[in-house]
Coordinates of C-alpha atoms and ligand atoms in Angstrom, one line a residue:
M5 CA -121.4 22.8 -29.2
T6 CA -120.8 22.5 -25.5
A7 CA -119.7 25.3 -23.2
P8 CA -116.3 26.9 -23.9
L9 CA -113.2 25.9 -22.0
R10 CA -112.5 29.1 -20.0
I11 CA -108.7 29.7 -19.6
A12 CA -106.6 32.3 -17.7
L13 CA -103.1 33.2 -19.0
A14 CA -100.3 34.0 -16.6
G15 CA -97.4 35.6 -18.4
L16 CA -97.8 37.6 -21.6
G17 CA -94.2 37.7 -22.9
T18 CA -92.9 35.8 -25.9
V19 CA -95.0 32.7 -25.3
G20 CA -98.0 34.2 -23.7
S21 CA -98.6 36.8 -26.5
G22 CA -98.0 34.0 -29.0
V23 CA -100.8 32.0 -27.4
I24 CA -103.2 34.9 -27.7
R25 CA -102.3 35.5 -31.4
L26 CA -102.7 31.8 -32.2
I27 CA -106.1 31.5 -30.4
N28 CA -107.4 34.6 -32.1
E29 CA -106.2 33.5 -35.6
N30 CA -107.1 29.7 -35.4
G31 CA -110.0 29.9 -32.8
A32 CA -112.8 28.8 -35.1
M33 CA -110.9 25.7 -36.4
I34 CA -109.7 24.9 -32.9
A35 CA -113.3 25.0 -31.6
Q36 CA -114.3 22.4 -34.2
R37 CA -111.4 20.2 -33.4
A38 CA -111.8 20.5 -29.6
G39 CA -115.6 20.2 -29.8
R40 CA -116.0 23.5 -28.0
P41 CA -114.4 27.0 -28.1
I42 CA -111.4 28.0 -26.1
S43 CA -112.2 31.3 -24.4
I44 CA -109.5 33.5 -22.7
V45 CA -111.3 35.1 -19.8
A46 CA -108.4 36.5 -17.7
V47 CA -104.8 37.5 -18.1
S48 CA -102.0 38.5 -15.8
A49 CA -98.4 39.8 -16.1
R50 CA -96.3 42.3 -14.2
D51 CA -96.7 45.5 -16.3
R52 CA -100.3 46.3 -17.4
N53 CA -99.2 49.1 -19.6
R54 CA -96.7 47.3 -21.7
D55 CA -97.5 47.0 -25.4
R56 CA -97.5 43.3 -26.3
G57 CA -98.7 43.6 -29.9
V58 CA -102.1 42.0 -29.0
D59 CA -105.4 43.5 -27.9
L60 CA -105.9 42.7 -24.2
S61 CA -109.1 44.7 -23.8
P62 CA -111.5 41.7 -24.1
Y63 CA -109.9 40.0 -21.1
K64 CA -110.1 40.7 -17.4
W65 CA -106.7 42.0 -16.2
V66 CA -105.7 40.5 -12.8
D67 CA -102.8 42.3 -11.1
D68 CA -102.0 39.5 -8.6
M69 CA -101.2 36.5 -10.8
D70 CA -101.9 34.1 -8.0
A71 CA -105.5 35.2 -7.8
L72 CA -106.1 33.4 -11.1
A73 CA -106.0 30.1 -9.2
A74 CA -109.2 31.1 -7.4
E75 CA -111.0 32.9 -10.2
P76 CA -114.5 31.3 -10.2
D77 CA -115.0 31.6 -14.0
V78 CA -111.7 29.8 -14.9
D79 CA -111.5 26.1 -15.8
C80 CA -107.8 26.0 -16.7
V81 CA -104.8 28.1 -15.8
V82 CA -101.9 28.5 -18.4
E83 CA -98.5 29.5 -16.9
M84 CA -96.0 31.2 -19.2
V85 CA -93.9 33.0 -16.6
G86 CA -91.0 30.8 -15.9
G87 CA -88.7 30.1 -12.9
S88 CA -88.5 26.8 -11.1
D89 CA -89.9 28.2 -7.8
G90 CA -91.4 31.5 -6.8
P91 CA -94.7 32.7 -8.3
A92 CA -95.0 30.1 -11.0
L93 CA -94.8 27.3 -8.5
T94 CA -97.2 28.9 -6.1
L95 CA -99.6 29.4 -9.0
A96 CA -99.3 25.7 -10.1
R97 CA -99.9 24.4 -6.6
N98 CA -102.8 26.8 -5.9
S99 CA -104.5 26.2 -9.3
L100 CA -104.4 22.4 -9.0
S101 CA -105.5 22.6 -5.3
H102 CA -108.5 24.7 -6.5
G103 CA -109.3 21.9 -9.0
K104 CA -108.2 23.8 -12.1
S105 CA -106.3 22.0 -14.8
F106 CA -102.9 23.5 -15.5
V107 CA -100.8 24.0 -18.6
T108 CA -97.2 25.2 -18.4
A109 CA -94.3 25.9 -20.7
N110 CA -91.9 25.8 -17.7
K111 CA -89.2 23.1 -17.9
A112 CA -87.4 24.3 -14.8
M113 CA -90.5 23.9 -12.6
I114 CA -91.4 20.5 -14.0
A115 CA -87.8 19.3 -13.7
H116 CA -87.6 20.4 -10.0
H117 CA -91.2 19.9 -8.9
G118 CA -92.8 17.7 -11.5
M119 CA -93.4 14.8 -9.1
E120 CA -95.1 16.9 -6.5
L121 CA -97.3 18.6 -9.0
A122 CA -98.2 15.3 -10.9
L123 CA -99.2 13.7 -7.6
L124 CA -101.4 16.7 -6.7
A125 CA -103.0 16.8 -10.2
E126 CA -103.7 13.0 -10.2
S127 CA -105.1 13.0 -6.7
K128 CA -107.6 15.6 -7.9
G129 CA -108.3 13.9 -11.2
I130 CA -107.3 16.9 -13.2
S131 CA -104.8 17.5 -16.0
L132 CA -101.3 18.9 -15.7
K133 CA -99.7 19.4 -19.2
Y134 CA -96.3 20.6 -20.2
E135 CA -95.7 19.9 -23.9
A136 CA -94.0 23.2 -24.5
A137 CA -91.6 22.6 -21.7
V138 CA -89.5 20.2 -23.7
A139 CA -88.2 21.2 -27.2
G140 CA -90.8 24.0 -27.7
G141 CA -93.0 23.3 -30.7
I142 CA -92.0 19.6 -31.1
P143 CA -94.8 17.3 -29.9
V144 CA -92.3 15.0 -28.2
I145 CA -94.1 14.6 -24.9
K146 CA -97.2 13.3 -26.8
G147 CA -94.9 11.3 -29.1
I148 CA -93.3 9.4 -26.3
R149 CA -96.2 9.3 -23.8
D150 CA -98.9 8.3 -26.3
G151 CA -97.4 7.4 -29.7
A152 CA -94.6 5.2 -28.3
S153 CA -96.5 4.0 -25.2
A154 CA -96.4 0.3 -26.2
N155 CA -92.6 0.3 -26.2
R156 CA -89.9 -0.2 -23.7
I157 CA -87.8 2.9 -24.4
E158 CA -84.1 1.8 -24.6
R159 CA -82.7 5.3 -24.6
V160 CA -83.8 8.8 -25.2
Y161 CA -81.4 11.5 -26.3
G162 CA -81.1 14.6 -28.5
I163 CA -80.3 18.2 -29.1
L164 CA -82.3 19.9 -26.5
N165 CA -80.9 23.5 -26.5
G166 CA -81.2 25.6 -29.6
T167 CA -78.7 28.3 -28.5
S168 CA -75.9 25.8 -28.0
N169 CA -76.6 24.1 -31.3
Y170 CA -76.7 27.4 -33.0
I171 CA -73.2 28.3 -31.6
L172 CA -71.7 24.9 -32.4
T173 CA -73.0 24.8 -35.9
T174 CA -72.0 28.4 -36.6
M175 CA -68.5 27.6 -35.4
E176 CA -68.6 24.5 -37.7
K177 CA -69.7 26.5 -40.7
H178 CA -67.4 29.5 -40.4
G179 CA -64.4 28.1 -38.4
S180 CA -65.0 30.9 -35.9
D181 CA -64.2 30.6 -32.2
F182 CA -66.7 30.2 -29.4
D183 CA -66.5 33.7 -27.9
S184 CA -67.1 35.6 -31.1
V185 CA -70.0 33.4 -32.1
L186 CA -71.6 33.8 -28.7
K187 CA -71.2 37.5 -28.9
D188 CA -72.8 37.6 -32.3
A189 CA -75.6 35.3 -31.1
Q190 CA -76.3 37.7 -28.2
N191 CA -76.3 40.7 -30.6
L192 CA -78.8 38.9 -32.9
G193 CA -81.0 37.9 -29.9
Y194 CA -80.4 34.2 -30.3
A195 CA -78.6 34.0 -26.9
E196 CA -79.5 35.7 -23.6
A197 CA -77.3 38.4 -22.1
D198 CA -76.7 35.8 -19.4
P199 CA -76.3 32.7 -21.5
G200 CA -75.3 30.3 -18.6
F201 CA -78.4 28.2 -18.6
D202 CA -78.1 27.5 -22.3
I203 CA -74.4 27.0 -22.8
D204 CA -73.6 25.4 -19.5
G205 CA -76.1 22.6 -20.2
V206 CA -78.7 23.4 -17.4
D207 CA -81.6 24.1 -19.8
A208 CA -80.9 20.8 -21.6
A209 CA -80.7 19.0 -18.3
H210 CA -84.1 20.3 -17.3
K211 CA -85.6 18.8 -20.5
L212 CA -83.6 15.6 -20.2
A213 CA -84.8 14.9 -16.7
I214 CA -88.4 15.2 -17.9
L215 CA -87.8 13.0 -21.0
A216 CA -86.2 10.4 -18.8
A217 CA -89.1 10.2 -16.4
L218 CA -91.5 9.9 -19.3
S219 CA -89.5 7.3 -21.1
F220 CA -88.5 5.0 -18.2
G221 CA -91.3 5.5 -15.6
T222 CA -88.7 6.7 -13.1
E223 CA -89.3 9.8 -10.9
V224 CA -87.9 13.0 -12.3
D225 CA -84.4 13.3 -11.0
F226 CA -82.8 16.6 -12.2
D227 CA -80.1 16.4 -9.6
G228 CA -79.0 13.1 -11.1
V229 CA -78.1 14.6 -14.4
E230 CA -74.3 14.9 -15.0
V231 CA -74.0 18.3 -16.7
A232 CA -71.3 19.9 -18.8
G233 CA -71.7 22.6 -21.4
I234 CA -69.8 23.9 -24.4
R235 CA -67.7 26.8 -23.2
G236 CA -64.5 24.9 -23.5
I237 CA -64.9 23.8 -27.1
M238 CA -62.5 25.3 -29.6
S239 CA -62.9 25.5 -33.4
A240 CA -59.9 23.2 -33.6
D241 CA -62.0 20.5 -31.8
I242 CA -64.6 20.9 -34.5
G243 CA -62.0 20.6 -37.2
Q244 CA -60.5 17.4 -35.5
A245 CA -64.0 15.9 -35.2
K246 CA -64.7 16.6 -38.8
A247 CA -61.4 14.9 -39.9
L248 CA -62.5 11.8 -38.0
G249 CA -66.0 11.8 -39.6
Y250 CA -67.9 13.4 -36.7
R251 CA -69.7 16.6 -35.8
I252 CA -69.8 18.0 -32.3
R253 CA -73.3 18.4 -30.8
L254 CA -74.4 19.1 -27.2
L255 CA -76.6 16.1 -26.4
G256 CA -78.8 15.1 -23.5
M257 CA -78.5 11.4 -23.1
A258 CA -80.6 9.1 -20.8
R259 CA -80.9 5.3 -20.5
M260 CA -81.4 2.6 -17.9
D261 CA -78.1 1.0 -17.1
G262 CA -78.3 -2.2 -14.9
G263 CA -81.6 -1.1 -13.5
K264 CA -80.3 2.4 -12.7
L265 CA -80.9 5.7 -14.5
F266 CA -78.0 7.2 -16.4
Q267 CA -78.5 10.9 -17.4
R268 CA -75.9 13.1 -19.0
V269 CA -75.6 16.4 -20.8
N270 CA -72.3 16.8 -22.6
A271 CA -70.9 17.6 -26.0
Y272 CA -70.6 14.4 -28.0
L273 CA -68.9 13.5 -31.3
V274 CA -71.8 12.4 -33.4
P275 CA -71.0 10.2 -36.5
E276 CA -71.8 12.0 -39.7
S277 CA -74.1 9.1 -40.6
H278 CA -76.3 9.8 -37.6
P279 CA -79.3 12.1 -38.3
L280 CA -78.4 14.3 -35.3
A281 CA -75.2 15.3 -37.0
H282 CA -77.4 17.1 -39.6
I283 CA -79.4 19.2 -37.1
E284 CA -78.2 22.8 -37.7
G285 CA -78.8 26.2 -36.1
S286 CA -81.4 26.5 -33.3
T287 CA -83.3 23.4 -34.3
N288 CA -84.0 20.8 -31.7
A289 CA -84.2 17.0 -32.2
V290 CA -85.1 14.2 -29.9
V291 CA -84.5 10.5 -30.5
A292 CA -86.3 7.8 -28.6
E293 CA -85.4 4.2 -29.3
G294 CA -88.3 1.9 -28.6
N295 CA -87.9 -1.9 -28.5
Y296 CA -90.7 -2.3 -31.1
S297 CA -90.8 1.1 -32.8
G298 CA -87.1 1.3 -33.5
R299 CA -85.5 4.7 -33.7
L300 CA -88.0 7.6 -33.6
M301 CA -86.8 11.1 -34.3
F302 CA -88.7 14.2 -33.5
Q303 CA -87.3 17.4 -35.0
G304 CA -88.4 21.0 -35.2
A305 CA -88.2 24.5 -33.6
G306 CA -87.4 24.3 -29.9
A307 CA -88.3 27.9 -29.1
G308 CA -89.9 31.0 -30.5
D309 CA -93.4 32.4 -29.9
G310 CA -95.2 30.5 -32.7
P311 CA -93.8 27.0 -32.2
T312 CA -94.1 27.3 -28.4
A313 CA -97.6 28.6 -28.6
S314 CA -98.5 25.7 -30.9
A315 CA -97.5 23.3 -28.2
V316 CA -99.2 25.2 -25.4
V317 CA -102.5 25.4 -27.3
A318 CA -102.3 21.7 -28.2
D319 CA -102.3 21.0 -24.5
I320 CA -105.3 23.3 -24.0
I321 CA -107.2 21.5 -26.8
D322 CA -106.5 18.2 -25.1
I323 CA -108.1 19.6 -21.9
A324 CA -111.1 20.9 -23.8
R325 CA -111.6 17.4 -25.3
N326 CA -111.2 15.9 -21.8
D327 CA -108.3 13.8 -23.2
G328 CA -106.8 13.5 -19.7
G329 CA -104.5 10.6 -18.9
T330 CA -101.6 10.6 -16.5
V331 CA -99.1 13.4 -16.3
F332 CA -96.1 11.2 -17.3
S333 CA -96.5 7.8 -19.0
M334 CA -97.8 6.1 -15.9
P335 CA -99.5 7.2 -12.7
A336 CA -97.1 9.3 -10.7
D337 CA -97.6 7.2 -7.5
K338 CA -96.4 4.1 -9.5
M339 CA -93.2 5.8 -10.8
V340 CA -90.1 4.4 -9.2
K341 CA -86.9 6.0 -7.9
G342 CA -84.4 5.2 -10.7
G343 CA -81.2 5.2 -8.6
R344 CA -78.2 6.7 -10.3
A345 CA -75.9 4.7 -12.6
E346 CA -72.2 5.5 -12.2
S347 CA -70.8 7.0 -15.4
G348 CA -67.4 5.5 -14.5
N349 CA -68.7 2.0 -15.2
R350 CA -69.6 3.0 -18.8
T351 CA -67.4 2.0 -21.7
G352 CA -66.9 3.9 -24.9
R353 CA -64.4 5.8 -27.0
S354 CA -63.5 9.3 -25.9
Y355 CA -62.0 12.3 -27.6
I356 CA -59.6 14.2 -25.4
R357 CA -58.0 17.5 -26.2
F358 CA -55.1 19.1 -24.3
V359 CA -53.6 22.5 -24.6
V360 CA -49.9 22.1 -23.7
A361 CA -46.7 24.0 -23.5
D362 CA -44.5 23.6 -26.6
K363 CA -41.7 21.7 -25.0
P364 CA -40.1 18.3 -25.4
G365 CA -41.5 15.3 -23.5
V366 CA -45.1 16.4 -23.3
L367 CA -46.5 13.8 -25.6
A368 CA -44.6 11.1 -23.7
E369 CA -46.0 12.4 -20.4
I370 CA -49.6 12.2 -21.7
T371 CA -49.3 8.8 -23.3
A372 CA -47.6 7.4 -20.1
A373 CA -50.4 8.6 -17.9
M374 CA -53.0 7.0 -20.2
R375 CA -51.1 3.8 -20.4
D376 CA -50.8 3.6 -16.6
A377 CA -54.6 4.1 -16.4
Q378 CA -55.1 1.2 -18.9
V379 CA -56.4 3.5 -21.6
S380 CA -55.2 2.6 -25.0
I381 CA -55.0 5.4 -27.6
E382 CA -56.4 4.8 -31.1
S383 CA -55.2 8.0 -32.7
M384 CA -53.4 11.1 -31.7
I385 CA -52.8 14.4 -33.5
Q386 CA -50.7 17.4 -32.6
T387 CA -51.9 20.5 -34.2
E388 CA -50.1 23.8 -35.0
K389 CA -49.3 26.3 -32.4
T390 CA -52.0 28.7 -31.1
N391 CA -51.4 32.4 -31.1
E392 CA -50.3 32.1 -27.5
G393 CA -47.6 29.7 -28.5
S394 CA -49.3 26.6 -27.0
V395 CA -49.8 23.3 -28.9
L396 CA -53.1 21.4 -29.1
I397 CA -53.0 17.6 -28.7
S398 CA -56.1 15.7 -29.6
M399 CA -56.6 12.0 -29.1
V400 CA -59.2 9.4 -29.5
T401 CA -59.2 6.4 -27.2
H402 CA -60.1 2.8 -27.9
E403 CA -63.1 1.5 -26.0
S404 CA -62.3 2.1 -22.4
L405 CA -63.9 2.4 -19.0
E406 CA -64.8 6.1 -18.4
R407 CA -63.3 5.6 -14.9
D408 CA -59.9 4.8 -16.4
V409 CA -60.0 7.8 -18.6
T410 CA -60.7 10.0 -15.6
Q411 CA -57.9 8.3 -13.8
G412 CA -55.5 9.0 -16.6
L413 CA -56.5 12.7 -16.6
E414 CA -56.1 12.8 -12.8
K415 CA -52.5 11.6 -13.2
L416 CA -51.9 14.7 -15.4
A417 CA -53.8 17.1 -13.2
N418 CA -50.6 18.7 -11.6
S419 CA -48.5 18.5 -14.7
S420 CA -46.8 21.8 -15.5
S421 CA -47.0 21.0 -19.2
L422 CA -50.8 21.3 -19.3
Q423 CA -52.4 24.7 -19.9
G424 CA -56.0 24.5 -18.6
D425 CA -58.3 21.6 -18.2
P426 CA -58.5 19.0 -21.0
V427 CA -61.8 18.8 -22.9
V428 CA -63.3 15.3 -22.9
M429 CA -66.2 14.3 -25.3
H430 CA -67.6 10.9 -25.9
L431 CA -68.1 9.4 -29.3
L432 CA -71.8 8.6 -29.8
S433 CA -72.3 4.9 -30.4
D434 CA -75.2 2.5 -30.2
E435 CA -74.1 1.7 -26.6
D436 CA -74.2 5.2 -25.1
Ligands
NAP525 N1 -89.5 31.8 -25.3 C1 -89.5 30.5 -25.8 O1 -89.2 30.3 -27.0 C2 -89.8 29.4 -24.9 C3 -89.8 28.1 -25.4 C4 -90.2 27.0 -24.6 C5 -90.5 27.2 -23.3 N2 -90.5 28.5 -22.8 C6 -90.9 28.7 -21.4 O2 -92.0 29.6 -21.3 C7 -92.0 30.4 -20.2 C8 -92.2 31.8 -20.6 O3 -91.1 32.2 -21.4 P1 -91.1 33.6 -22.3 O4 -90.0 33.5 -23.2 O5 -92.4 33.9 -22.8 O6 -90.7 34.6 -21.1 P2 -90.9 36.2 -21.1 O7 -91.0 36.7 -22.5 O8 -89.8 36.7 -20.2 O9 -92.3 36.4 -20.4 C9 -92.5 36.2 -19.1 C10 -93.8 36.8 -18.7 O10 -94.1 36.5 -17.3 C11 -94.5 37.7 -16.7 N3 -94.1 37.7 -15.3 C12 -92.8 37.5 -14.8 N4 -92.9 37.5 -13.4 C13 -94.2 37.7 -13.1 C14 -94.9 37.8 -11.9 N5 -94.2 37.7 -10.7 N6 -96.2 38.0 -11.9 C15 -96.9 38.1 -13.1 N7 -96.3 38.0 -14.3 C16 -94.9 37.8 -14.3 C17 -93.8 38.9 -17.4 O11 -94.6 40.1 -17.2 P3 -94.2 41.4 -18.0 O12 -94.3 41.2 -19.5 O13 -95.2 42.4 -17.5 O14 -92.8 41.7 -17.5 C18 -93.9 38.3 -18.9 O15 -95.1 38.7 -19.5 C19 -90.7 30.0 -19.4 O16 -91.0 29.0 -18.5 C20 -89.8 29.5 -20.6 O17 -88.8 28.6 -20.1 C21 -90.2 29.6 -23.6

């Protein structure tokens, strides 16, 4: 057997301690598969005295995480700290500059700085790997970069945030409202005390921007993702969707549209016949549609110490095997700027829900605004009064331009009948 791959771990929290446990437990088998052992030589975190449930005594402790980049006995640095900028980014830049391969679980950093880091890694001829950054334990980066590499990917989309999916599917199961499910999820540790990144769609947008770059050969463009979360969704919406044969899921959706990149995170009505409608709880699922492979679906745990460690160590094994390759699916200096497709030009059916005052003429006001904007309504339901005495009106449009729907809603923006902003969700179809 050849010399071990010597790795340094930065960050010993959920993911970092999972990586140590996995390497300790499966090390002998991994050495056989990789052709050489993986040897942890140095570790770093903030608090040296914290009990992490793993024995750190065999490893050199380094107080200043950034010093790992220059450690002479280290071949590969593994970053499990987090944050798009700050110490994680400094460590990535310095490790690659020192010629060390780099593995990260950090979606925010790859979404914001992936191009810069990929160019740096490729200019040095070393690996930068990030399987754990998208959908945790699911090998979707490898699946698209390697397994589907012969295909033109038509679109890539999926359930990319476990917390949001847990909330939506719990609301679906128990008919409970958003706030109480979020509070329960926080008490159970499924949602962060500050859940914004998850429920406002930002975390899913990080992952979507990475998947889009990988799928279409376009530069990572996080700022080009249209992002909306799930805070506004009521249990009545879930009931209406069900009555129409749909389930509500927060999806990341990306495709090329007239040569430009379309990227969106939003709640969609997913037909019950689609496999994504059956993804429950905190599970993630990614669909990639290749022009020869057809629909591929990758499903599994999107977070947690075990699944995420599994993805991190798979990257480390690739490096031990010298299975290099490009960071994305083509050399970073050949990736193109995608440009941004205008969502207003897209056509589709939309679900729109209003909360309105219980007074005569409101329905007529809404239908007139939609008619004036050239949006034709396929169905419309007025539900019972809420506790506050308001009425919910839900409608589904026929195929319409999204720009026209927006225009219809703008006509209603100053209406005294509306209580709060309407919620708009698209119905997932083959054309999205
Ligand atoms: N958790 C998941 O299921 C999951 C799934 C996929 C991807 N990820 C990604 O994996 C990364 C790590 O997540 P995590 O859940 O493991 O986070 P975590 O439990 O909060 O652990 C973060 C670790 O980083 C250390 N750290 C923070 N700032 C540091 C600094 N300035 N210098 C040195 N060490 C520092 C912390 O040290 P102390 O322990 O001493 O405070 C801690 O050990 C993030 O990028 C996250 O997005 C996580």
